[in-house]
Amino acid sequence: MRLSLPFFFSSSMALFPLFFLLFLLPSSSNAHNITRILAKYPEFSTFNHYLSLTHLAGDINRRLTITVLAVDNAGMAPLLTKKLPLYTIRNVLSLHVLVDYFGAKKLHQISNGTTLTASMFQSSGSASGTAGYVNITNLKGGKVGFGVEDGDGKLSSHFVKSLKEIPYNISVMQISQVLTSAEAEAPTAGPGDLNVTSIMSKQGCKAFADLILASEARTTFETNVDAGLTVFCPTDNVVKAFQPQYKNLTASQKVSLLLYHGIPVYQSLQMLKTNNGIVNTLATEHANKYDFTVQTDGDDVTLVTKVNTAKITGTLIDEEPLVIYKINKFLMPKELFKVPEAKPPKPAKDSGNDDEDAEAPAEESDDQTADDQNGASGLIMDGGKLVVMVILSLCMGFLVM
Ligand SMILES: *[C@@H]1O[C@H](CO)[C@@H](O)[C@H](O)[C@H]1NC(C)=O
Ligand SMILES: *[C@@H]1O[C@H](CO)[C@@H](O)[C@H](O)[C@H]1NC(C)=O
Ligand SMILES: *[C@@H]1O[C@H](CO)[C@@H](O)[C@H](O)[C@H]1NC(C)=O
Ligand SMILES: *[C@@H]1O[C@H](CO)[C@@H](O)[C@H](O)[C@H]1NC(C)=O
Ligand SMILES: *[C@@H]1O[C@H](CO)[C@@H](O)[C@H](O)[C@H]1NC(C)=O
Ligand SMILES: *[C@@H]1O[C@H](CO)[C@@H](O)[C@H](O)[C@H]1NC(C)=O
């Protein structure tokens, strides 16, 4: 058994039947869906297929203002014969996604007849200098040329026709040839090569990375990257302050606690903000076990367990399928730590009994961080949040029903 049995069963679990177990999925309220738009055109099926395969389709759908320069199946052939790794194809195709709106009309009315516009390759961070910019220039005879700003000044492709225009959300148009450059085709680290622990080590989460490397949780984190992974890492000083409690856990409890800090899907900050609710973690093996609730609190995204609440304080990496956030607390699951008593004036109806028979290995301390000195007020706060969470979950339950 990799996971230990929980120390106690919370009676408030009755409030969380199976259907409360909501996975966070990309919002379905998107204004556009590039896959669906291109599906109407069989001659763009290859381009469409690779947008999905490289996860670019999701990135395109999340943008509110975007232009996609599609290339037909014949035009894609020269790119595919190069047998580039998928992650490199992603870089090349991201040159075809402009983070601005260009309809056919605007294309012909560019002021001074030429412009440089940023592509998604530019915003991916893989491009240096102006390598992620696309040059659009009005040529003689009403032709519009496209080229990658890669120094040689060649406009290798041109506008063919408009496929779909939803001003100013999304414009999809055909260009004659694939835009590419040496920089876009340069060998890059694919997601499989992304080393979760070394990324954390280099960016303020070394202590947490070391805990993962020293435990069996390591393989789970390493093998989940390709399929999508979101990691919440407590920063070094948080881990240091948490050491006494961590040491108290058995080896298998440590594994569960570390796995509790990952969710097996990619969740951008925007997705976390708009899809609040209960999430399963890498430690979840059964319904209602080792989950927590994502809540948006003004500009902040907080992770609420039955025991404490952590806040996202930064992003180490956001490259679908991997995203790693910094958090200001160790997340404490109810399965391993004592749930704090809801304090008067009005204790939660159901949390009262849980605490008495809890045999938690650690105290309900919430003051792990230097900036959270007052443990007592922290407890009352969390009690309040617990009540809010129970009520919220109940409301969600009614919505589902
Ligand atoms: C454009 O996007 C906005 C925001 O997502 C949406 O409210 C609006 O309906 C969209 N416009 C069209 C024409 O689809
Ligand atoms: C977009 O459309 C495709 C094809 O219709 C569908 O499979 C996919 O789920 C849609 N994506 C979203 C985010 O709605
Ligand atoms: C267009 O060209 C004029 C004169 O060369 C210049 O002053 C102006 O800034 C240019 N406009 C844009 C949008 O580049
Ligand atoms: C775009 O490329 C053309 C052809 O090389 C060049 O004349 C023009 O100055 C470029 N436009 C911009 C804005 O750099
Ligand atoms: C990731 O980097 C760590 C050092 O931070 C190293 O020990 C580990 O072997 C690397 N993992 C993989 C899968 O390369
Ligand atoms: C460790 O566990 C013991 C026994 O359950 C408990 O008395 C002690 O308070 C715990 N220490 C910490 C730092 O949690």
Coordinates of C-alpha atoms and ligand atoms in Angstrom, one line a residue:
M1 CA 0.0 0.0 0.0
R2 CA 1.5 3.3 -1.1
L3 CA -1.1 5.4 0.7
S4 CA -1.9 5.2 4.4
L5 CA -5.4 5.0 5.7
P6 CA -6.8 8.2 6.9
F7 CA -6.6 8.7 10.6
F8 CA -10.3 9.4 11.0
F9 CA -13.4 9.8 9.0
S10 CA -14.9 13.2 9.2
S11 CA -18.6 13.2 9.7
S12 CA -18.9 16.3 7.6
M13 CA -17.9 14.0 4.7
A14 CA -21.6 13.2 4.5
L15 CA -22.0 16.7 3.1
F16 CA -19.7 15.9 0.2
P17 CA -21.3 13.1 -1.8
L18 CA -19.7 11.8 -4.9
F19 CA -21.2 14.3 -7.3
F20 CA -19.4 17.1 -5.5
L21 CA -16.2 15.7 -6.9
L22 CA -15.8 18.2 -9.6
F23 CA -12.8 18.2 -11.8
L24 CA -11.5 21.5 -13.1
L25 CA -11.8 21.4 -16.8
P26 CA -11.1 24.2 -19.3
S27 CA -14.0 26.5 -19.4
S28 CA -16.7 25.6 -21.9
S29 CA -17.8 29.2 -22.0
N30 CA -15.2 30.1 -24.6
A31 CA -16.3 32.5 -27.2
H32 CA -14.5 30.5 -29.9
N33 CA -13.2 27.1 -30.6
I34 CA -10.5 26.9 -33.3
T35 CA -10.8 23.2 -33.7
R36 CA -14.5 23.5 -34.5
I37 CA -13.9 26.5 -36.9
L38 CA -11.3 24.6 -38.9
A39 CA -13.2 21.3 -38.9
K40 CA -15.5 22.8 -41.6
Y41 CA -12.5 22.9 -44.0
P42 CA -11.1 19.4 -44.8
E43 CA -8.2 21.0 -46.7
F44 CA -6.9 22.3 -43.3
S45 CA -7.2 19.1 -41.5
T46 CA -3.5 18.6 -41.0
F47 CA -3.0 22.1 -39.6
N48 CA -6.0 21.6 -37.4
H49 CA -4.7 18.2 -36.2
Y50 CA -1.4 19.7 -35.2
L51 CA -3.0 22.6 -33.4
S52 CA -4.7 20.0 -31.1
L53 CA -1.7 17.7 -30.9
T54 CA 0.6 20.5 -29.7
H55 CA -2.0 21.9 -27.3
L56 CA -1.9 25.2 -29.2
A57 CA -5.7 24.9 -29.8
G58 CA -6.3 25.4 -26.1
D59 CA -4.1 28.4 -25.9
I60 CA -5.9 29.9 -28.9
N61 CA -9.3 29.3 -27.4
R62 CA -8.3 31.0 -24.2
R63 CA -7.2 34.2 -25.9
L64 CA -9.8 36.9 -26.4
T65 CA -8.2 38.5 -29.4
I66 CA -6.4 36.4 -31.8
T67 CA -5.5 35.8 -35.5
V68 CA -4.7 32.3 -36.8
L69 CA -2.8 32.0 -40.1
A70 CA -3.8 28.6 -41.4
V71 CA -1.9 26.7 -44.0
D72 CA -3.6 24.0 -46.1
N73 CA -2.6 20.3 -46.2
A74 CA -0.3 20.8 -49.2
G75 CA 1.4 23.8 -47.5
M76 CA 2.0 21.7 -44.3
A77 CA 3.8 18.9 -46.2
P78 CA 7.2 20.6 -46.3
L79 CA 7.1 21.2 -42.6
L80 CA 6.2 17.6 -41.8
T81 CA 8.9 16.1 -44.0
K82 CA 11.4 17.7 -41.7
K83 CA 10.3 15.2 -39.0
L84 CA 10.7 17.7 -36.2
P85 CA 9.8 16.8 -32.7
L86 CA 6.3 17.7 -31.7
Y87 CA 7.5 20.5 -29.4
T88 CA 9.4 22.1 -32.2
I89 CA 6.4 21.9 -34.4
R90 CA 4.5 23.7 -31.7
N91 CA 7.1 26.5 -31.8
V92 CA 6.7 26.8 -35.6
L93 CA 2.9 26.7 -35.5
S94 CA 2.9 29.3 -32.7
L95 CA 4.4 31.7 -35.3
H96 CA 1.0 31.4 -37.1
V97 CA -0.9 32.7 -34.1
L98 CA -0.9 36.5 -33.9
V99 CA -1.9 37.9 -30.6
D100 CA -3.8 40.8 -32.3
Y101 CA -6.9 40.9 -34.5
F102 CA -6.3 41.1 -38.3
G103 CA -9.3 40.8 -40.5
A104 CA -8.9 40.8 -44.3
K105 CA -9.9 44.5 -44.4
K106 CA -7.4 45.6 -41.7
L107 CA -4.7 43.6 -43.5
H108 CA -5.0 45.8 -46.5
Q109 CA -5.2 49.0 -44.5
I110 CA -2.1 48.7 -42.4
S111 CA -0.7 52.2 -41.8
N112 CA 2.4 52.9 -43.8
G113 CA 1.9 49.5 -45.5
T114 CA 4.0 47.5 -43.2
T115 CA 3.9 46.3 -39.6
L116 CA 5.6 43.9 -37.2
T117 CA 3.1 42.0 -35.0
A118 CA 3.8 39.6 -32.1
S119 CA 3.0 36.0 -32.5
M120 CA 2.4 33.4 -29.7
F121 CA 6.0 32.2 -30.3
Q122 CA 7.1 35.6 -29.0
S123 CA 5.0 35.2 -25.9
S124 CA 6.1 31.6 -25.3
G125 CA 9.5 32.8 -24.1
S126 CA 11.3 30.6 -26.5
A127 CA 12.0 33.4 -29.0
S128 CA 14.8 35.8 -28.5
G129 CA 14.8 39.4 -29.7
T130 CA 12.3 40.0 -32.5
A131 CA 12.3 36.3 -33.6
G132 CA 8.7 35.9 -32.5
Y133 CA 7.4 38.8 -34.6
V134 CA 5.7 38.5 -38.0
N135 CA 6.2 41.1 -40.6
I136 CA 3.0 41.9 -42.6
T137 CA 3.5 44.1 -45.6
N138 CA 1.2 45.3 -48.3
L139 CA 2.8 44.5 -51.7
K140 CA 2.1 45.7 -55.2
G141 CA -1.2 44.6 -56.8
G142 CA -3.1 44.3 -53.5
K143 CA -1.0 41.3 -52.3
V144 CA -0.2 41.0 -48.6
G145 CA 3.1 39.4 -47.7
F146 CA 4.0 37.6 -44.5
G147 CA 7.4 36.9 -43.2
V148 CA 9.2 36.0 -40.0
E149 CA 11.3 38.8 -38.6
D150 CA 14.4 36.7 -38.7
G151 CA 16.8 39.1 -40.2
D152 CA 16.7 38.1 -43.9
G153 CA 13.7 40.3 -44.7
K154 CA 12.1 37.7 -46.9
L155 CA 8.3 37.7 -47.1
S156 CA 7.9 34.0 -47.9
S157 CA 4.2 33.7 -47.6
H158 CA 1.1 35.6 -48.7
F159 CA -2.5 36.1 -47.8
V160 CA -4.9 33.7 -49.7
K161 CA -8.3 34.1 -48.2
S162 CA -10.3 34.8 -45.1
L163 CA -11.9 31.7 -43.5
K164 CA -13.6 33.1 -40.5
E165 CA -13.9 36.6 -38.9
I166 CA -15.5 37.3 -35.5
P167 CA -14.4 40.9 -34.9
Y168 CA -12.4 41.5 -32.6
N169 CA -12.3 38.0 -31.1
I170 CA -10.9 35.7 -33.7
S171 CA -9.9 35.8 -37.3
V172 CA -8.8 32.8 -39.2
M173 CA -7.2 33.2 -42.6
Q174 CA -5.3 31.2 -45.1
I175 CA -1.7 32.0 -46.0
S176 CA 0.2 30.4 -48.8
Q177 CA 3.1 28.8 -47.0
V178 CA 4.3 27.8 -43.5
L179 CA 6.2 30.6 -41.7
T180 CA 9.3 29.3 -40.1
S181 CA 12.7 30.3 -39.0
A182 CA 15.9 28.8 -37.7
E183 CA 15.0 30.0 -34.2
A184 CA 11.6 28.4 -34.2
E185 CA 13.1 25.1 -35.5
A186 CA 16.0 25.1 -33.0
P187 CA 16.0 22.1 -30.7
T188 CA 14.0 22.8 -27.6
A189 CA 13.2 20.9 -24.5
G190 CA 10.0 19.0 -24.9
P191 CA 7.7 18.6 -21.9
G192 CA 9.2 15.1 -21.3
D193 CA 12.5 16.8 -20.8
L194 CA 11.2 19.3 -18.4
N195 CA 12.6 18.4 -15.0
V196 CA 10.0 19.4 -12.4
T197 CA 12.4 19.2 -9.5
S198 CA 15.2 21.1 -11.1
I199 CA 12.9 23.9 -12.2
M200 CA 11.7 24.2 -8.6
S201 CA 15.2 24.0 -7.2
K202 CA 16.3 26.9 -9.3
Q203 CA 13.4 29.2 -8.5
G204 CA 13.0 29.3 -4.7
C205 CA 11.5 25.8 -4.1
K206 CA 14.6 23.8 -3.6
A207 CA 13.6 22.5 -0.2
F208 CA 10.3 21.1 -1.5
A209 CA 12.1 19.7 -4.6
D210 CA 14.5 17.9 -2.2
L211 CA 11.7 16.4 -0.3
I212 CA 10.2 15.0 -3.6
L213 CA 13.6 13.7 -4.7
A214 CA 14.0 11.9 -1.4
S215 CA 10.6 10.2 -1.6
E216 CA 8.7 7.8 -3.7
A217 CA 6.5 10.7 -4.9
R218 CA 9.3 11.5 -7.3
T219 CA 8.3 9.1 -10.0
T220 CA 4.7 10.3 -9.9
F221 CA 5.7 13.9 -10.5
E222 CA 8.2 12.9 -13.2
T223 CA 5.8 10.7 -15.2
N224 CA 2.8 13.0 -15.1
V225 CA 4.3 15.9 -17.0
D226 CA 3.4 14.8 -20.5
A227 CA -0.3 14.2 -19.7
G228 CA -0.6 17.6 -17.9
L229 CA 0.5 18.6 -14.5
T230 CA 0.0 21.5 -12.1
V231 CA 2.3 21.7 -9.1
F232 CA 1.9 23.9 -6.0
C233 CA 5.3 24.3 -4.2
P234 CA 5.7 25.8 -0.8
T235 CA 8.7 28.1 -0.8
D236 CA 11.9 27.3 1.0
N237 CA 11.2 29.2 4.2
V238 CA 7.7 27.6 4.4
V239 CA 9.2 24.1 4.1
K240 CA 11.8 25.0 6.8
A241 CA 9.1 26.1 9.2
F242 CA 7.1 23.0 8.5
Q243 CA 10.0 20.5 9.1
P244 CA 9.0 19.5 12.6
Q245 CA 5.5 18.5 11.5
Y246 CA 6.9 16.8 8.3
K247 CA 9.4 14.7 10.2
N248 CA 6.5 13.4 12.4
L249 CA 4.9 11.7 9.4
T250 CA 5.6 8.1 8.3
A251 CA 7.2 7.5 4.9
S252 CA 4.0 6.7 3.2
Q253 CA 2.3 9.7 4.8
K254 CA 5.1 11.9 3.5
V255 CA 4.5 10.5 -0.1
S256 CA 0.7 11.3 0.2
L257 CA 1.4 14.8 1.5
L258 CA 3.8 15.6 -1.4
L259 CA 1.4 14.1 -4.0
Y260 CA -1.3 16.3 -2.4
H261 CA 0.6 19.3 -3.9
G262 CA 0.1 18.2 -7.5
I263 CA -3.0 17.9 -9.7
P264 CA -2.9 15.7 -12.8
V265 CA -4.1 18.2 -15.3
Y266 CA -2.7 21.5 -16.6
Q267 CA -4.4 24.5 -15.0
S268 CA -3.4 28.0 -16.1
L269 CA -3.9 30.7 -13.5
Q270 CA -6.8 32.0 -15.6
M271 CA -8.4 28.5 -15.5
L272 CA -7.9 28.3 -11.8
K273 CA -9.5 31.7 -11.4
T274 CA -12.6 31.0 -13.4
N275 CA -13.1 27.3 -12.4
N276 CA -13.4 27.4 -8.7
G277 CA -14.3 24.2 -6.9
I278 CA -13.0 20.9 -5.5
V279 CA -10.0 19.4 -7.2
N280 CA -8.5 15.9 -7.1
T281 CA -4.8 15.7 -6.5
L282 CA -2.1 13.2 -7.3
A283 CA -2.8 11.7 -3.9
T284 CA -6.5 11.2 -4.5
E285 CA -7.3 7.5 -5.0
H286 CA -10.8 7.4 -3.8
A287 CA -13.7 10.0 -4.0
N288 CA -13.4 12.7 -1.4
K289 CA -9.9 11.8 -0.3
Y290 CA -7.0 14.2 -0.5
D291 CA -8.9 16.9 -2.4
F292 CA -9.0 20.6 -1.8
T293 CA -11.0 23.6 -3.0
V294 CA -9.8 26.3 -5.3
Q295 CA -11.2 29.7 -4.5
T296 CA -10.7 33.1 -6.1
D297 CA -10.4 35.8 -3.5
G298 CA -10.2 39.2 -5.3
D299 CA -7.0 39.0 -7.3
D300 CA -5.7 36.0 -5.3
V301 CA -6.2 32.3 -5.9
T302 CA -6.4 30.4 -2.7
L303 CA -6.2 26.6 -2.0
V304 CA -8.5 25.7 0.8
T305 CA -8.1 22.4 2.7
K306 CA -10.1 21.4 5.7
V307 CA -7.1 22.4 7.8
N308 CA -5.6 25.5 6.3
T309 CA -5.6 27.9 3.4
A310 CA -2.6 28.6 1.1
K311 CA -2.3 31.4 -1.4
I312 CA -0.6 31.3 -4.8
T313 CA 2.2 33.8 -4.7
G314 CA 3.9 33.3 -8.0
T315 CA 4.5 31.2 -11.1
L316 CA 7.7 29.3 -11.7
I317 CA 6.8 28.0 -15.2
D318 CA 3.7 28.0 -17.3
E319 CA 4.2 25.9 -20.4
E320 CA 1.3 23.7 -21.2
P321 CA 1.3 20.8 -20.2
L322 CA 3.3 21.9 -17.1
V323 CA 2.6 24.7 -14.7
I324 CA 4.3 25.2 -11.3
Y325 CA 3.1 27.8 -8.8
K326 CA 4.6 29.0 -5.5
I327 CA 2.4 28.9 -2.5
N328 CA 2.8 30.4 1.0
K329 CA 1.8 27.4 3.1
F330 CA 2.2 23.7 3.1
L331 CA -1.2 22.3 2.1
M332 CA -2.5 20.2 5.0
P333 CA -5.0 17.5 4.1
K334 CA -7.6 16.5 6.7
E335 CA -6.4 12.9 6.2
L336 CA -3.1 13.7 7.9
F337 CA -3.7 16.7 10.1
K338 CA -6.1 17.7 12.8
V339 CA -9.0 19.8 11.5
P340 CA -9.2 23.0 13.5
E341 CA -12.3 23.4 15.7
A342 CA -14.7 26.0 14.4
K343 CA -14.6 28.7 17.0
P344 CA -17.6 30.5 18.4
P345 CA -19.7 32.6 18.1
K346 CA -21.3 30.3 15.6
P347 CA -19.4 27.0 15.1
A348 CA -20.1 25.0 12.0
K349 CA -23.0 22.6 12.6
D350 CA -21.0 19.6 11.5
S351 CA -17.4 20.2 12.2
G352 CA -17.8 20.1 16.0
N353 CA -17.4 16.4 16.6
D354 CA -14.7 15.7 14.2
D355 CA -11.9 17.3 16.2
E356 CA -12.5 15.3 19.4
D357 CA -11.8 11.9 18.0
A358 CA -9.1 13.0 15.6
E359 CA -5.8 11.4 16.1
A360 CA -3.8 13.7 14.0
P361 CA 0.0 13.3 14.2
A362 CA 0.4 17.0 14.2
E363 CA -1.1 20.0 15.9
E364 CA -3.5 22.2 14.0
S365 CA -0.8 24.9 13.6
D366 CA -1.4 27.2 10.8
D367 CA 1.4 29.6 11.5
Q368 CA 4.0 28.1 9.2
T369 CA 4.9 31.3 7.5
A370 CA 6.8 34.2 9.0
D371 CA 4.0 36.6 8.0
D372 CA 1.4 34.6 9.8
Q373 CA 2.5 34.9 13.4
N374 CA -0.8 34.8 15.1
G375 CA -1.8 31.2 15.2
A376 CA -5.0 31.8 17.2
S377 CA -6.5 34.3 14.8
G378 CA -5.4 32.1 12.0
L379 CA -7.5 29.3 13.5
I380 CA -10.6 31.4 13.8
M381 CA -10.1 32.5 10.2
D382 CA -9.9 29.0 9.0
G383 CA -12.9 27.9 11.0
G384 CA -14.9 30.7 9.2
K385 CA -13.6 29.6 5.9
L386 CA -14.6 26.0 6.6
V387 CA -18.2 27.2 7.2
V388 CA -18.1 29.1 4.0
M389 CA -16.8 26.1 2.2
V390 CA -19.4 23.8 3.5
I391 CA -22.2 26.3 2.6
L392 CA -20.6 26.8 -0.8
S393 CA -20.3 23.1 -1.5
L394 CA -24.0 22.7 -0.5
C395 CA -25.0 25.4 -3.0
M396 CA -22.9 23.6 -5.6
G397 CA -24.6 20.4 -4.8
F398 CA -28.0 22.0 -5.4
L399 CA -26.8 23.4 -8.7
V400 CA -25.7 20.0 -9.8
M401 CA -29.0 18.4 -8.8
Ligands
LIG1 C1 -16.3 38.0 -28.3 O1 -15.8 37.6 -27.0 C2 -16.5 38.1 -26.0 C3 -15.8 37.7 -24.7 O2 -15.5 36.4 -24.6 C4 -18.0 37.6 -26.0 O3 -18.7 38.1 -24.9 C5 -18.6 38.0 -27.3 O4 -19.9 37.4 -27.4 C6 -17.7 37.5 -28.5 N1 -18.3 38.1 -29.7 C7 -18.8 37.3 -30.7 C8 -19.3 38.0 -31.9 O5 -18.8 36.1 -30.6
LIG2 C1 -13.9 22.4 -29.6 O1 -14.5 21.7 -30.6 C2 -14.1 20.3 -30.7 C3 -14.7 19.7 -32.0 O2 -16.1 20.1 -32.1 C4 -14.5 19.6 -29.5 O3 -14.1 18.2 -29.6 C5 -13.8 20.2 -28.3 O4 -14.3 19.6 -27.1 C6 -14.2 21.7 -28.3 N1 -13.4 22.4 -27.2 C7 -13.9 23.2 -26.3 C8 -12.9 23.7 -25.3 O5 -15.1 23.4 -26.2
LIG3 C1 4.1 56.0 -40.7 O1 5.2 56.8 -41.3 C2 5.3 58.1 -40.8 C3 6.4 58.8 -41.6 O2 7.5 57.9 -41.9 C4 5.7 58.0 -39.3 O3 5.8 59.3 -38.8 C5 4.6 57.2 -38.6 O4 5.0 57.0 -37.2 C6 4.4 55.9 -39.2 N1 3.2 55.3 -38.6 C7 3.3 54.0 -38.1 C8 2.0 53.5 -37.4 O5 4.3 53.3 -38.1
LIG4 C1 8.9 44.0 -43.4 O1 9.7 43.5 -44.4 C2 9.9 44.3 -45.5 C3 10.6 43.5 -46.6 O2 11.8 43.0 -46.0 C4 10.6 45.6 -45.1 O3 10.8 46.4 -46.2 C5 9.8 46.3 -44.0 O4 10.6 47.4 -43.5 C6 9.5 45.3 -42.9 N1 8.6 46.0 -42.0 C7 8.9 46.3 -40.7 C8 7.8 47.0 -40.0 O5 10.0 46.0 -40.2
LIG5 C1 16.0 16.2 -12.3 O1 17.0 17.0 -11.7 C2 17.4 16.5 -10.4 C3 18.3 17.5 -9.8 O2 17.6 18.6 -9.5 C4 18.1 15.1 -10.7 O3 18.6 14.6 -9.5 C5 17.1 14.2 -11.4 O4 17.8 13.0 -11.7 C6 16.5 14.8 -12.6 N1 15.5 14.0 -13.1 C7 15.4 13.6 -14.3 C8 14.2 12.7 -14.7 O5 16.2 13.9 -15.2
LIG6 C1 4.5 14.8 16.7 O1 3.6 13.7 17.1 C2 3.4 13.6 18.5 C3 2.6 12.4 18.8 O2 1.4 12.3 18.0 C4 2.8 14.9 19.0 O3 2.6 14.8 20.4 C5 3.7 16.1 18.6 O4 3.0 17.3 19.0 C6 3.9 16.1 17.1 N1 4.9 17.1 16.8 C7 4.7 18.0 15.9 C8 5.7 19.1 15.7 O5 3.7 18.0 15.2

